[in-house]
PDB file of C-alpha atoms in Angstrom:
ATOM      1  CA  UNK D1082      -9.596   6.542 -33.442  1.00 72.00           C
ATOM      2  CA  UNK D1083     -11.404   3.422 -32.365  1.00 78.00           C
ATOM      3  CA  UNK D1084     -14.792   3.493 -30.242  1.00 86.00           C
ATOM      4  CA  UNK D1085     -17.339   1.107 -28.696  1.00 92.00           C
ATOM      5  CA  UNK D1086     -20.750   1.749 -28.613  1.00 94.00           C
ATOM      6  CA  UNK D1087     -23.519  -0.709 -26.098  1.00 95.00           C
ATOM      7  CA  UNK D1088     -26.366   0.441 -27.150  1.00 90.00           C
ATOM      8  CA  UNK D1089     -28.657  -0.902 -24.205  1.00 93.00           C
ATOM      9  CA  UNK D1090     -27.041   0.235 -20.683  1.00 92.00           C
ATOM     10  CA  UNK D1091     -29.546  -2.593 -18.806  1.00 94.00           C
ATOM     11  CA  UNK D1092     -31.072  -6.006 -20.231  1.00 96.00           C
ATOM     12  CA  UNK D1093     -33.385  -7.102 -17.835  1.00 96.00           C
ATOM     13  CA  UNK D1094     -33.954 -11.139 -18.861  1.00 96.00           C
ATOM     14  CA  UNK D1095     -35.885 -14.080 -17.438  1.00 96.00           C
ATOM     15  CA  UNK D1096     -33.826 -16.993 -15.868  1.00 96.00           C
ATOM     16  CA  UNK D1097     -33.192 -19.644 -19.025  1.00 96.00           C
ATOM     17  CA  UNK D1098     -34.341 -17.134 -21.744  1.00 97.00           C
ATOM     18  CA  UNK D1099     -31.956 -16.360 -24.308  1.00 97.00           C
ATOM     19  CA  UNK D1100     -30.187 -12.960 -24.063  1.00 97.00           C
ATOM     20  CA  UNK D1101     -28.173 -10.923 -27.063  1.00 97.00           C
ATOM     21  CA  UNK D1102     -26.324  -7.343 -25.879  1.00 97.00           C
ATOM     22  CA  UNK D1103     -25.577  -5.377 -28.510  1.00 97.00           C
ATOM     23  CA  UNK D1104     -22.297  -3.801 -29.428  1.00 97.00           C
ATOM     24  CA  UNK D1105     -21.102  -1.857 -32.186  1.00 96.00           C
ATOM     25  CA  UNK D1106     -17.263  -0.242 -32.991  1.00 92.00           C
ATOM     26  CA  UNK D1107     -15.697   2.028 -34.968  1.00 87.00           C
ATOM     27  CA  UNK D1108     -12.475   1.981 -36.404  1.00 78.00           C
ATOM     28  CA  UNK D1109     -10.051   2.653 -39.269  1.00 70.00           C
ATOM     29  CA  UNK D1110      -7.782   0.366 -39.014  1.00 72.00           C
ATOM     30  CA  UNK D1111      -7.768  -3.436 -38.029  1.00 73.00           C
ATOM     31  CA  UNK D1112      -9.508  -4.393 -34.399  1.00 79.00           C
ATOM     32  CA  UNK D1113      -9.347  -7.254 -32.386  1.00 87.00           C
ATOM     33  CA  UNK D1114     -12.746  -7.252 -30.352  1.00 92.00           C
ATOM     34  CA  UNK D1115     -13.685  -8.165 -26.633  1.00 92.00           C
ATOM     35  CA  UNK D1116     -16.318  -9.128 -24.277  1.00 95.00           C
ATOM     36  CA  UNK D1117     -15.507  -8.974 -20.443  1.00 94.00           C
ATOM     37  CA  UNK D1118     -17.468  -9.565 -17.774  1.00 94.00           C
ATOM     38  CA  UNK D1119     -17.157  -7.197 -14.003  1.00 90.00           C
ATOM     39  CA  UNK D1120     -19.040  -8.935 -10.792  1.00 87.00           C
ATOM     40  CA  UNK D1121     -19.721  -6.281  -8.085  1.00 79.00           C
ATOM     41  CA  UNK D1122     -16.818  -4.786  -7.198  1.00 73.00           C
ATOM     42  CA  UNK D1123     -14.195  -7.065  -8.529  1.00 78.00           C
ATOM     43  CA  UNK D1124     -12.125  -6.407 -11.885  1.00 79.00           C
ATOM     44  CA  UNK D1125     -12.573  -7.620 -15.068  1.00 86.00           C
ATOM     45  CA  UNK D1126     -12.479 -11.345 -16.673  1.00 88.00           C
ATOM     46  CA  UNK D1127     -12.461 -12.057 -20.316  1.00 89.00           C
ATOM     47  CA  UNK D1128     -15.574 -13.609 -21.709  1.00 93.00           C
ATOM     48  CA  UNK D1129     -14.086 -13.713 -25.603  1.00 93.00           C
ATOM     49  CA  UNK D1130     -11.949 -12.450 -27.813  1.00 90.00           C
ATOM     50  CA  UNK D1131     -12.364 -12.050 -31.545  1.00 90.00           C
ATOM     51  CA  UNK D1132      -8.754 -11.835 -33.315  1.00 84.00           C
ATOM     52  CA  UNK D1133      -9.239 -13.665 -37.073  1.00 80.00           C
ATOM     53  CA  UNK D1134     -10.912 -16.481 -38.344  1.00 82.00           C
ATOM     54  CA  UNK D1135     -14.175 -17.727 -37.658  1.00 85.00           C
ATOM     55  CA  UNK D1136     -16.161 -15.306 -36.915  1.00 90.00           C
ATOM     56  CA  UNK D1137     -18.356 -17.073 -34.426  1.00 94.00           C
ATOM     57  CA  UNK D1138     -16.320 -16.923 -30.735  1.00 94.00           C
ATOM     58  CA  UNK D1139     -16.920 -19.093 -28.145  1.00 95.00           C
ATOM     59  CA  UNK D1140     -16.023 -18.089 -24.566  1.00 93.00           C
ATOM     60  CA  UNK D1141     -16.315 -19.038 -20.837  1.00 92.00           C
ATOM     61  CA  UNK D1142     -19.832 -19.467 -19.378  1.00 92.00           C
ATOM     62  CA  UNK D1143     -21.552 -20.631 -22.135  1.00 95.00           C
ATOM     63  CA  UNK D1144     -21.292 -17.648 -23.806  1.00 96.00           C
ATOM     64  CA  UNK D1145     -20.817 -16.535 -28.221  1.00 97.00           C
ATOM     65  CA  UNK D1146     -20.496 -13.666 -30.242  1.00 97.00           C
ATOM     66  CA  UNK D1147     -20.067 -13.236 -33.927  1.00 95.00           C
ATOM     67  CA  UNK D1148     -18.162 -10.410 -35.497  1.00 93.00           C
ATOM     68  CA  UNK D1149     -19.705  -9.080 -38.058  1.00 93.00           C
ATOM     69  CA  UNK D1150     -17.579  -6.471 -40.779  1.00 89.00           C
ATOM     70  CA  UNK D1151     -20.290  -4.994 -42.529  1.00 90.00           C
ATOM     71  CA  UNK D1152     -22.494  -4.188 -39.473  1.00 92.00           C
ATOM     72  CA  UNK D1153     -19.324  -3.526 -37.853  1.00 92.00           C
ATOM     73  CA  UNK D1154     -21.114  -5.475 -34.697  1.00 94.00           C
ATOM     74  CA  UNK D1155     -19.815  -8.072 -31.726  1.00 96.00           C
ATOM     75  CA  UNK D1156     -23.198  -9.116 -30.431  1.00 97.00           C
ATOM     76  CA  UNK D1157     -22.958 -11.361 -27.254  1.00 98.00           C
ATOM     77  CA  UNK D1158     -25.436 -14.049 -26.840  1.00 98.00           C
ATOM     78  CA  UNK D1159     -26.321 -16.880 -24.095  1.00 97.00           C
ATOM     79  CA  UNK D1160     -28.898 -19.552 -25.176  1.00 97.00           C
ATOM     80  CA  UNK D1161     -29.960 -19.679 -21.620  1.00 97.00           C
ATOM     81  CA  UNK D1162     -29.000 -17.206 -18.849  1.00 96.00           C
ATOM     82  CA  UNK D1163     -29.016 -18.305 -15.125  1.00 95.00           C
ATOM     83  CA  UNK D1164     -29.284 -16.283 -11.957  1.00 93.00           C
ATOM     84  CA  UNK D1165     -25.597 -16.262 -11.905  1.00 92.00           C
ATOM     85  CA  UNK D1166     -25.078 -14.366 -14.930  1.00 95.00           C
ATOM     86  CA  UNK D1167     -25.959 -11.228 -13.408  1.00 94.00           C
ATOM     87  CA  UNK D1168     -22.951  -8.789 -13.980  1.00 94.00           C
ATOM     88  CA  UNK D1169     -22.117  -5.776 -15.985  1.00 93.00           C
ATOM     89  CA  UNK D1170     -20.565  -6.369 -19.743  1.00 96.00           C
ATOM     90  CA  UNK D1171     -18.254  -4.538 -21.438  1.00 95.00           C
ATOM     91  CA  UNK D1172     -17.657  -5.023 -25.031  1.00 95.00           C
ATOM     92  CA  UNK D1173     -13.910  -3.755 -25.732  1.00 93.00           C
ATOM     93  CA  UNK D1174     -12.111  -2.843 -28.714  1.00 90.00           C
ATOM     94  CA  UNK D1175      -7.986  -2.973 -29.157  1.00 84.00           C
ATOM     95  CA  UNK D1176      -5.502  -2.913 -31.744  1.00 73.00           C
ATOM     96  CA  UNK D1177      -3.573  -5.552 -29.455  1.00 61.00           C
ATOM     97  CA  UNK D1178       0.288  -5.611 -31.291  1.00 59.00           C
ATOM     98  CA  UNK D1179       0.311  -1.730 -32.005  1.00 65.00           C
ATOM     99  CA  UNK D1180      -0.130   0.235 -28.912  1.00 67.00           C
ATOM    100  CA  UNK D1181      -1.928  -2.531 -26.431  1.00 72.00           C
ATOM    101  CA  UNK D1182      -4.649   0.159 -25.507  1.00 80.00           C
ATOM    102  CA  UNK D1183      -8.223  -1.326 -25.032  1.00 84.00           C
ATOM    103  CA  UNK D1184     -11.445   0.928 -25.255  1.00 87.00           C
ATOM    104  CA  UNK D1185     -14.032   0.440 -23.786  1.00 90.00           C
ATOM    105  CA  UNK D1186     -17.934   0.865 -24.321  1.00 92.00           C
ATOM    106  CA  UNK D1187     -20.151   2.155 -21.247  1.00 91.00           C
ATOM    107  CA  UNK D1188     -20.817  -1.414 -20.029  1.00 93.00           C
ATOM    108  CA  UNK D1189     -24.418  -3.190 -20.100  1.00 95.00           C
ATOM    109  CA  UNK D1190     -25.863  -4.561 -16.695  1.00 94.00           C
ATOM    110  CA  UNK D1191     -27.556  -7.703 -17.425  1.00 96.00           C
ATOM    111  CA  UNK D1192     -30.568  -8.292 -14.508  1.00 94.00           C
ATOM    112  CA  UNK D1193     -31.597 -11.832 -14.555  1.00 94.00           C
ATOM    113  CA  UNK D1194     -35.400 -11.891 -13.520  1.00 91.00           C
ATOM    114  CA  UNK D1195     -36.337 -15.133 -11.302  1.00 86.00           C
TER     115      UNK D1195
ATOM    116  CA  UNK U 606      -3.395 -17.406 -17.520  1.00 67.00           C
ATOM    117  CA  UNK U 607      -1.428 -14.463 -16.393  1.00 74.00           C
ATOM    118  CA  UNK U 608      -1.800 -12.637 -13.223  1.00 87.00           C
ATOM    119  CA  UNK U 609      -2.354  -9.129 -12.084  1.00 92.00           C
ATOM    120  CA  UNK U 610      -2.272  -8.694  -8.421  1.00 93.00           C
ATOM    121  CA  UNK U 611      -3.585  -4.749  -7.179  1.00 94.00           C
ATOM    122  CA  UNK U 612      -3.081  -3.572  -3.939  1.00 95.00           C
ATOM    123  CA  UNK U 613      -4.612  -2.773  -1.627  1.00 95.00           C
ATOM    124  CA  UNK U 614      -8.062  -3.755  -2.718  1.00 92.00           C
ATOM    125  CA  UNK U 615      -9.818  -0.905  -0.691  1.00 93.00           C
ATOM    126  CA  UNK U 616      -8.390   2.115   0.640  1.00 96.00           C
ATOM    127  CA  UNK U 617     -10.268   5.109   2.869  1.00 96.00           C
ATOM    128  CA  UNK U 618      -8.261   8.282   3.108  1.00 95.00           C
ATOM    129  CA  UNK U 619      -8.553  11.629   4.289  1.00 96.00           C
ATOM    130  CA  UNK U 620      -8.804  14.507   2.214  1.00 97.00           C
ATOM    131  CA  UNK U 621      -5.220  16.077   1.384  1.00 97.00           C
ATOM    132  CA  UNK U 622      -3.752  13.368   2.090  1.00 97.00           C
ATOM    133  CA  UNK U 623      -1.753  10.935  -0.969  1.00 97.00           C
ATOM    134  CA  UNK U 624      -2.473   7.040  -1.240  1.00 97.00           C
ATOM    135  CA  UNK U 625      -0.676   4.774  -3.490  1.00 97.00           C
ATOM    136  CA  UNK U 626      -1.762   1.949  -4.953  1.00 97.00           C
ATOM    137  CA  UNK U 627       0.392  -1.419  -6.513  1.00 97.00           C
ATOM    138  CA  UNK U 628       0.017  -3.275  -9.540  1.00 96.00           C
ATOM    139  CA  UNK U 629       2.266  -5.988  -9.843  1.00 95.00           C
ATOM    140  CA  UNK U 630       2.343  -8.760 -12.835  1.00 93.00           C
ATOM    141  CA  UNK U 631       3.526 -11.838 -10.944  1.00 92.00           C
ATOM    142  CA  UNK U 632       4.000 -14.869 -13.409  1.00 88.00           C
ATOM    143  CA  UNK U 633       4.730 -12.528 -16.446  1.00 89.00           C
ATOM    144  CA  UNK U 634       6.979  -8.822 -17.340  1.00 90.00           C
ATOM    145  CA  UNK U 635       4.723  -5.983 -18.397  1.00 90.00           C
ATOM    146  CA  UNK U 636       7.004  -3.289 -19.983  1.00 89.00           C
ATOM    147  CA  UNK U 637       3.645  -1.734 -20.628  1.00 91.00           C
ATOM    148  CA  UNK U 638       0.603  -1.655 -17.549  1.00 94.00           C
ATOM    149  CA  UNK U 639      -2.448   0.967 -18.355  1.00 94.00           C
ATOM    150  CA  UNK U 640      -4.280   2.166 -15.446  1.00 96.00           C
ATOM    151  CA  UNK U 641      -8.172   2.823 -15.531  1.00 94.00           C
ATOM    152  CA  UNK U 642     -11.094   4.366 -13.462  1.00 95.00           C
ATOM    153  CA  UNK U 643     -14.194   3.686 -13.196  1.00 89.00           C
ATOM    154  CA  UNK U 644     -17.080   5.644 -11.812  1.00 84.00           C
ATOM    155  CA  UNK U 645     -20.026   4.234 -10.390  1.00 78.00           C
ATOM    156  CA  UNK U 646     -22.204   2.404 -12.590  1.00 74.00           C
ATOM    157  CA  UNK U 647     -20.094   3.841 -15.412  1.00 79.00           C
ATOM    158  CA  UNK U 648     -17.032   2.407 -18.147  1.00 83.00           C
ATOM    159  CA  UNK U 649     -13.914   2.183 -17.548  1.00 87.00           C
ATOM    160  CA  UNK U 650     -11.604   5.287 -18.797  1.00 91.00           C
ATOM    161  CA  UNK U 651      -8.318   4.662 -19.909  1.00 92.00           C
ATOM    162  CA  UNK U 652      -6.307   7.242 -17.706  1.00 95.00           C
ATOM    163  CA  UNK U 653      -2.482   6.480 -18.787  1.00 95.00           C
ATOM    164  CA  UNK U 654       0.264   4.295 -20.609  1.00 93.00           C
ATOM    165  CA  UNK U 655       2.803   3.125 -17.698  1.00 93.00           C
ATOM    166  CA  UNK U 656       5.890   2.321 -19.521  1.00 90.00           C
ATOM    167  CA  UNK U 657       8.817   1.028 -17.796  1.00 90.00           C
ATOM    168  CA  UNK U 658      11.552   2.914 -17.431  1.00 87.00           C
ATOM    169  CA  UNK U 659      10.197   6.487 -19.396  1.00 88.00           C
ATOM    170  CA  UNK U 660       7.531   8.723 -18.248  1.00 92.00           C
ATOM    171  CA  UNK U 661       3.518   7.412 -18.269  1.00 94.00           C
ATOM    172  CA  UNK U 662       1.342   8.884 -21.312  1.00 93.00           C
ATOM    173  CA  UNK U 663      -1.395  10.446 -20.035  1.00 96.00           C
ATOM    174  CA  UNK U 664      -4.967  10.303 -21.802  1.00 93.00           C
ATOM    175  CA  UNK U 665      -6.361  13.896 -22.298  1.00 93.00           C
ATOM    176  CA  UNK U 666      -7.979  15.469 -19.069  1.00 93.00           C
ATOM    177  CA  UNK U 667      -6.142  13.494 -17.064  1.00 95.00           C
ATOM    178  CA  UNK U 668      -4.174  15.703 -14.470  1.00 94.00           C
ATOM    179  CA  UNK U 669      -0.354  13.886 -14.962  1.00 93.00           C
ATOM    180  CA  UNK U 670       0.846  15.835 -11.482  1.00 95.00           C
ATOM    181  CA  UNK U 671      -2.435  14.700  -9.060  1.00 96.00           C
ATOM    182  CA  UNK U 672      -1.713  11.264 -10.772  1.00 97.00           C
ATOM    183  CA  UNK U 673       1.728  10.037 -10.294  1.00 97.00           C
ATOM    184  CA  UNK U 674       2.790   6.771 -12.169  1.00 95.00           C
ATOM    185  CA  UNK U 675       5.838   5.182 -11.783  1.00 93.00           C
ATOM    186  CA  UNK U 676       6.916   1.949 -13.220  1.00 93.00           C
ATOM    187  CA  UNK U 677      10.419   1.011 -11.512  1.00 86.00           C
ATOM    188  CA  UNK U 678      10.169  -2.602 -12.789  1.00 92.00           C
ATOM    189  CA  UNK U 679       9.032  -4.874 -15.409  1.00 92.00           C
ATOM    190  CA  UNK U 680       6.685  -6.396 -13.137  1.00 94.00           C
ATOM    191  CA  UNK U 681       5.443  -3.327 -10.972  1.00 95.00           C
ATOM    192  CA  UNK U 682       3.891   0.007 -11.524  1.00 96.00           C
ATOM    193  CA  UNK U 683       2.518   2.484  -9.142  1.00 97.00           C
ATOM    194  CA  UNK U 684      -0.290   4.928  -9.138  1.00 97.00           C
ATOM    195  CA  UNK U 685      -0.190   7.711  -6.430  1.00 97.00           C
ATOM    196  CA  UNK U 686      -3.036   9.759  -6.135  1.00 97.00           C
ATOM    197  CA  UNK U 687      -1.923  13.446  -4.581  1.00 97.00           C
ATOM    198  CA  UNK U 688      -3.638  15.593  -1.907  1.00 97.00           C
ATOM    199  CA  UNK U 689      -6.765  13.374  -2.961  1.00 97.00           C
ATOM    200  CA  UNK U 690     -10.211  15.151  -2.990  1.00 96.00           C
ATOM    201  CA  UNK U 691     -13.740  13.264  -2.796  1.00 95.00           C
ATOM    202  CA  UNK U 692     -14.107  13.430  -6.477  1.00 94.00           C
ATOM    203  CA  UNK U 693     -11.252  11.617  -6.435  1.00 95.00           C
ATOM    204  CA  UNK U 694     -12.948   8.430  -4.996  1.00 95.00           C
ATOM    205  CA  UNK U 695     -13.243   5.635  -7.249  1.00 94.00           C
ATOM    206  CA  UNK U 696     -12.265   2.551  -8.416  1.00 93.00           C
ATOM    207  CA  UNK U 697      -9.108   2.325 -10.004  1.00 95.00           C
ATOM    208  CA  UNK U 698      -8.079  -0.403 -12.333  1.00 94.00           C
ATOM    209  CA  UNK U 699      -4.888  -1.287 -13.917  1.00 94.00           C
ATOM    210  CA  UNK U 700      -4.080  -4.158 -16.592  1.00 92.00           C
ATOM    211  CA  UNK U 701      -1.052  -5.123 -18.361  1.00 91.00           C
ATOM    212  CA  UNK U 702      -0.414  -7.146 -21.422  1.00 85.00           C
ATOM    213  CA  UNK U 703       1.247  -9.781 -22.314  1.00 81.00           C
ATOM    214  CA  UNK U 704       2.384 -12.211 -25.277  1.00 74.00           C
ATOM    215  CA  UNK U 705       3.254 -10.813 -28.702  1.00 69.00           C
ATOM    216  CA  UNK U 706       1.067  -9.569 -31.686  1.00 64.00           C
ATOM    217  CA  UNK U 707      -2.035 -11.562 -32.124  1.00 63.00           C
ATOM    218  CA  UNK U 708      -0.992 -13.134 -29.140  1.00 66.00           C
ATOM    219  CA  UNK U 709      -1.144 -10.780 -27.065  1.00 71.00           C
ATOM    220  CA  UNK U 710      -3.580 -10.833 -24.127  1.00 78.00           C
ATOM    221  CA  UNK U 711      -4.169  -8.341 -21.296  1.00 83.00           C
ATOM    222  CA  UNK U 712      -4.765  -8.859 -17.869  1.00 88.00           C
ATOM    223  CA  UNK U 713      -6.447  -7.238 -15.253  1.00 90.00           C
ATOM    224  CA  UNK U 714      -5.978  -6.485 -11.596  1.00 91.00           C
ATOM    225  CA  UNK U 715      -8.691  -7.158  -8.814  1.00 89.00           C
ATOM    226  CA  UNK U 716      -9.305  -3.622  -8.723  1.00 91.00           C
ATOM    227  CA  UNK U 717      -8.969  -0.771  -6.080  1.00 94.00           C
ATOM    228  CA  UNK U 718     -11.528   1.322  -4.127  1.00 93.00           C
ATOM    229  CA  UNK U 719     -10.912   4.579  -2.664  1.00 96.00           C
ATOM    230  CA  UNK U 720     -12.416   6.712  -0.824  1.00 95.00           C
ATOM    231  CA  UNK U 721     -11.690   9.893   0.061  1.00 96.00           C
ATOM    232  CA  UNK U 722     -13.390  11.376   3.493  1.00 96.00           C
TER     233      UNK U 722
END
């Protein structure tokens, strides 16, 4: 069975710091790995997606993770954070191809301090 | 990219009574769509597997005849909550998938809110 864990369910961070939240899986077979991004009340947008290759991912908003096997981690970072980055973040975890189901982790609210 | 329309977007109902809410895949077919719910402040948890034309998988817990799911067509599948309660009140989510393999991508709807008075 696959499973997400965020280990930090708030980040408070100050406008243009840098910001890392945290996110380790488990699973036994292959993953593909995901970081989405939930404004108030709206539904979900992908941030990134880690499938093969490189594992450095670039998404939207200035936003990177890497993927890291032996950690078994998908840390997202931001160099610089702006006021507008306040959301909640859900890393995500899928075996995309097999079944299609994504899991979840609990989500991590990111407050960006003025 | 892909769309997922949900409807409606918010829904108020009284208790006992049954709302149903839409999610339609408009530029793409979804033989699969997976509805979620989220609680306040909390994940979202995978409910069921809509699958079009055979009966939804429900996740364990989750109560198959309080949620009905119907998928009639490739690019629509319902969720009907019954005789809804106030614990009931949430936000429901659904997404669907699309492409092939390492292709594939899923989508999500806007989201639905109800609450149950």
């Amino acid at each position: 069975a696959q499973s997400v864990t965020q280990l930090d369910s708030q980040v408070p961070v100050f406008e243009e710091a840098p910001v890392e939240l945290r996110c380790n899986y488990s699973s036994s077979v292959s993953v593909y790995l995901f970081w989405y991004v939930q404004y108030p009340n709206q539904g979900l947008q992908l941030l990134l997606k880690y499938l093969s290759g490189s594992t450095l991912v670039k998404g939207i908003n200035g936003f990177e993770a890497e993927f890291n096997k032996s950690q078994t981690s998908f840390h997202l970072r931001k160099p610089s954070v702006h006021i507008s980055d306040t959301a909640e973040y859900f890393c995500a975890v899928s075996d995309l191809g097999r079944d299609d189901k994504i899991i979840f982790g609990k989500g991590t609210r990111l407050h960006i301090l003025p | 990219g892909a769309v997922v329309s949900q409807h409606p977007s918010w829904v108020i109902c009284k208790s006992g009574t049954s709302v149903k809410i839409e999610c339609r895949s408009l530029d793409f077919q979804a033989t699969t769509m997976f509805w979620y719910r989220q609680f306040p402040k909390q994940s979202l948890m995978l409910m069921a597997t809509s699958n079009e034309g055979s009966k939804a998988t429900y996740e364990q817990g989750v109560e198959k005849d309080k949620f009905l799911i119907n998928h009639a067509s490739l690019t629509l599948s319902t969720l009907t909550v019954t005789s809804a309660h106030p614990e009931d009140s949430s936000f429901y989510i659904c997404s669907a998938p699309t492409g092939t393999g390492r292709n594939t991508e899923a989508f999500f709807g806007q989201g639905t809110r109800l609450t149950v008075v």
